[in-house]
Amino acid sequence: MPEEVAVDMSIVLMGPPGAGKGTQAAVLERRTGRKHVASGDLFRAHMIKGTELGQQARSFVDRGELVPDEVVINMILQRAKEPDCQNGVIFDGFPRTRKQAKALMEGLRAQGEELGAVVLLAVPRDVLLKRIAGRQTCELCQTPYNIFYTPPRLEAICDLCGGNLYTRTDDSMQTARHRLDVYARDTFPLIEFFRDLGLLREVDAVGDVDAVIDLVTEAAALPTVSSGQTGSVA
Ligand code: AMP
């Protein structure tokens, strides 16, 4: 096990929309026993349930704008205190602003934890646009597709279960462009912030998912767990 990383340390997966943070984080969760916490997924769940938080977030999410810092920070820090996060968290989509980054570091410190690493997934803009605007998901089994790279055999129908495929409301080409601009404006400056703290690890995230996941695991210096043992790290 790498010396410098304590077993319960959390990490941040950073990168523009479409960089593959969700895919990477899901595999990392199984490999390392840390909990995948995605701010975008939490907002979408609240929007589906129609909670007050979901209603607050909806107009921002649908326009590709950032939800106000206070709302996101409270939601994430609360989530990170839950019992299933005690072995550490893989933060996905958070932080996205300097204020959120500072709140995360302070929140972890208040719980006696430190951030272990920030892994930046680097992908060129033209690839990102196709990944976002081509994205479709099965409404029944959640299998992801991409009409440019991994299309279903029948248009808008899941190969595995026959369910209908849907496109997220914020995944149109126009909103995708805007989300990338918002990333460049608000989130890109965090790269310097985390680099100055010595936490940043950059990974070339174009190419085979399995190859990228190995690079990400290595970059985060995360010890892995044997299969079936997700509660603690070996
Ligand atoms: P994502 O699934 O990470 O692409 O997030 C979808 C949308 O949720 C974003 O376009 C924002 O509207 C909102 N969102 C997610 N995470 C954050 C965050 N850390 N700060 C502000 N807004 C966020």
mmCIF file of N, CA and C in Angstrom, residues 136-143 145 152 154-166:
data_model
loop_
_atom_site.group_PDB
_atom_site.id
_atom_site.type_symbol
_atom_site.label_atom_id
_atom_site.label_comp_id
_atom_site.label_asym_id
_atom_site.label_seq_id
_atom_site.Cartn_x
_atom_site.Cartn_y
_atom_site.Cartn_z
ATOM 1 N N GLN A 136 -27.000 8.682 -24.101
ATOM 2 C CA GLN A 136 -28.363 8.195 -23.851
ATOM 3 C C GLN A 136 -28.282 7.126 -22.763
ATOM 4 N N THR A 137 -29.323 7.020 -21.952
ATOM 5 C CA THR A 137 -29.318 6.057 -20.846
ATOM 6 C C THR A 137 -30.630 5.289 -20.860
ATOM 7 N N CYS A 138 -30.571 4.006 -20.511
ATOM 8 C CA CYS A 138 -31.798 3.208 -20.448
ATOM 9 C C CYS A 138 -32.604 3.609 -19.218
ATOM 10 N N GLU A 139 -33.895 3.885 -19.426
ATOM 11 C CA GLU A 139 -34.704 4.327 -18.284
ATOM 12 C C GLU A 139 -34.999 3.184 -17.308
ATOM 13 N N LEU A 140 -34.802 1.932 -17.757
ATOM 14 C CA LEU A 140 -35.078 0.791 -16.869
ATOM 15 C C LEU A 140 -33.824 0.311 -16.151
ATOM 16 N N CYS A 141 -32.749 -0.006 -16.912
ATOM 17 C CA CYS A 141 -31.570 -0.623 -16.263
ATOM 18 C C CYS A 141 -30.386 0.344 -16.185
ATOM 19 N N GLN A 142 -30.552 1.576 -16.667
ATOM 20 C CA GLN A 142 -29.525 2.626 -16.567
ATOM 21 C C GLN A 142 -28.271 2.347 -17.395
ATOM 22 N N THR A 143 -28.313 1.381 -18.320
ATOM 23 C CA THR A 143 -27.129 1.140 -19.167
ATOM 24 C C THR A 143 -26.869 2.379 -20.028
ATOM 25 N N TYR A 145 -25.366 4.559 -23.234
ATOM 26 C CA TYR A 145 -25.007 4.435 -24.652
ATOM 27 C C TYR A 145 -24.507 5.785 -25.136
ATOM 28 N N PRO A 152 -26.998 1.987 -29.610
ATOM 29 C CA PRO A 152 -27.766 0.754 -29.428
ATOM 30 C C PRO A 152 -28.041 0.143 -30.801
ATOM 31 N N LEU A 154 -30.934 -0.989 -31.943
ATOM 32 C CA LEU A 154 -32.159 -0.332 -32.439
ATOM 33 C C LEU A 154 -32.203 1.067 -31.846
ATOM 34 N N GLU A 155 -32.606 2.028 -32.686
ATOM 35 C CA GLU A 155 -32.588 3.417 -32.231
ATOM 36 C C GLU A 155 -33.413 3.617 -30.951
ATOM 37 N N ALA A 156 -32.777 4.191 -29.930
ATOM 38 C CA ALA A 156 -33.435 4.576 -28.672
ATOM 39 C C ALA A 156 -34.015 3.415 -27.865
ATOM 40 N N ILE A 157 -33.539 2.168 -28.151
ATOM 41 C CA ILE A 157 -33.994 0.995 -27.395
ATOM 42 C C ILE A 157 -32.772 0.300 -26.776
ATOM 43 N N CYS A 158 -32.891 -0.081 -25.508
ATOM 44 C CA CYS A 158 -31.778 -0.726 -24.821
ATOM 45 C C CYS A 158 -31.521 -2.131 -25.369
ATOM 46 N N ASP A 159 -30.255 -2.426 -25.717
ATOM 47 C CA ASP A 159 -29.889 -3.762 -26.221
ATOM 48 C C ASP A 159 -30.144 -4.828 -25.168
ATOM 49 N N LEU A 160 -29.969 -4.471 -23.889
ATOM 50 C CA LEU A 160 -29.992 -5.482 -22.830
ATOM 51 C C LEU A 160 -31.398 -5.811 -22.346
ATOM 52 N N CYS A 161 -32.245 -4.771 -22.179
ATOM 53 C CA CYS A 161 -33.550 -5.065 -21.551
ATOM 54 C C CYS A 161 -34.728 -4.548 -22.372
ATOM 55 N N GLY A 162 -34.461 -3.890 -23.501
ATOM 56 C CA GLY A 162 -35.559 -3.404 -24.340
ATOM 57 C C GLY A 162 -36.207 -2.120 -23.844
ATOM 58 N N GLY A 163 -35.664 -1.565 -22.769
ATOM 59 C CA GLY A 163 -36.210 -0.315 -22.229
ATOM 60 C C GLY A 163 -35.959 0.865 -23.178
ATOM 61 N N ASN A 164 -36.721 1.950 -22.988
ATOM 62 C CA ASN A 164 -36.502 3.145 -23.806
ATOM 63 C C ASN A 164 -35.269 3.897 -23.308
ATOM 64 N N LEU A 165 -34.540 4.467 -24.266
ATOM 65 C CA LEU A 165 -33.375 5.277 -23.889
ATOM 66 C C LEU A 165 -33.802 6.738 -23.789
ATOM 67 N N TYR A 166 -33.276 7.431 -22.768
ATOM 68 C CA TYR A 166 -33.599 8.855 -22.652
ATOM 69 C C TYR A 166 -32.316 9.681 -22.675
#
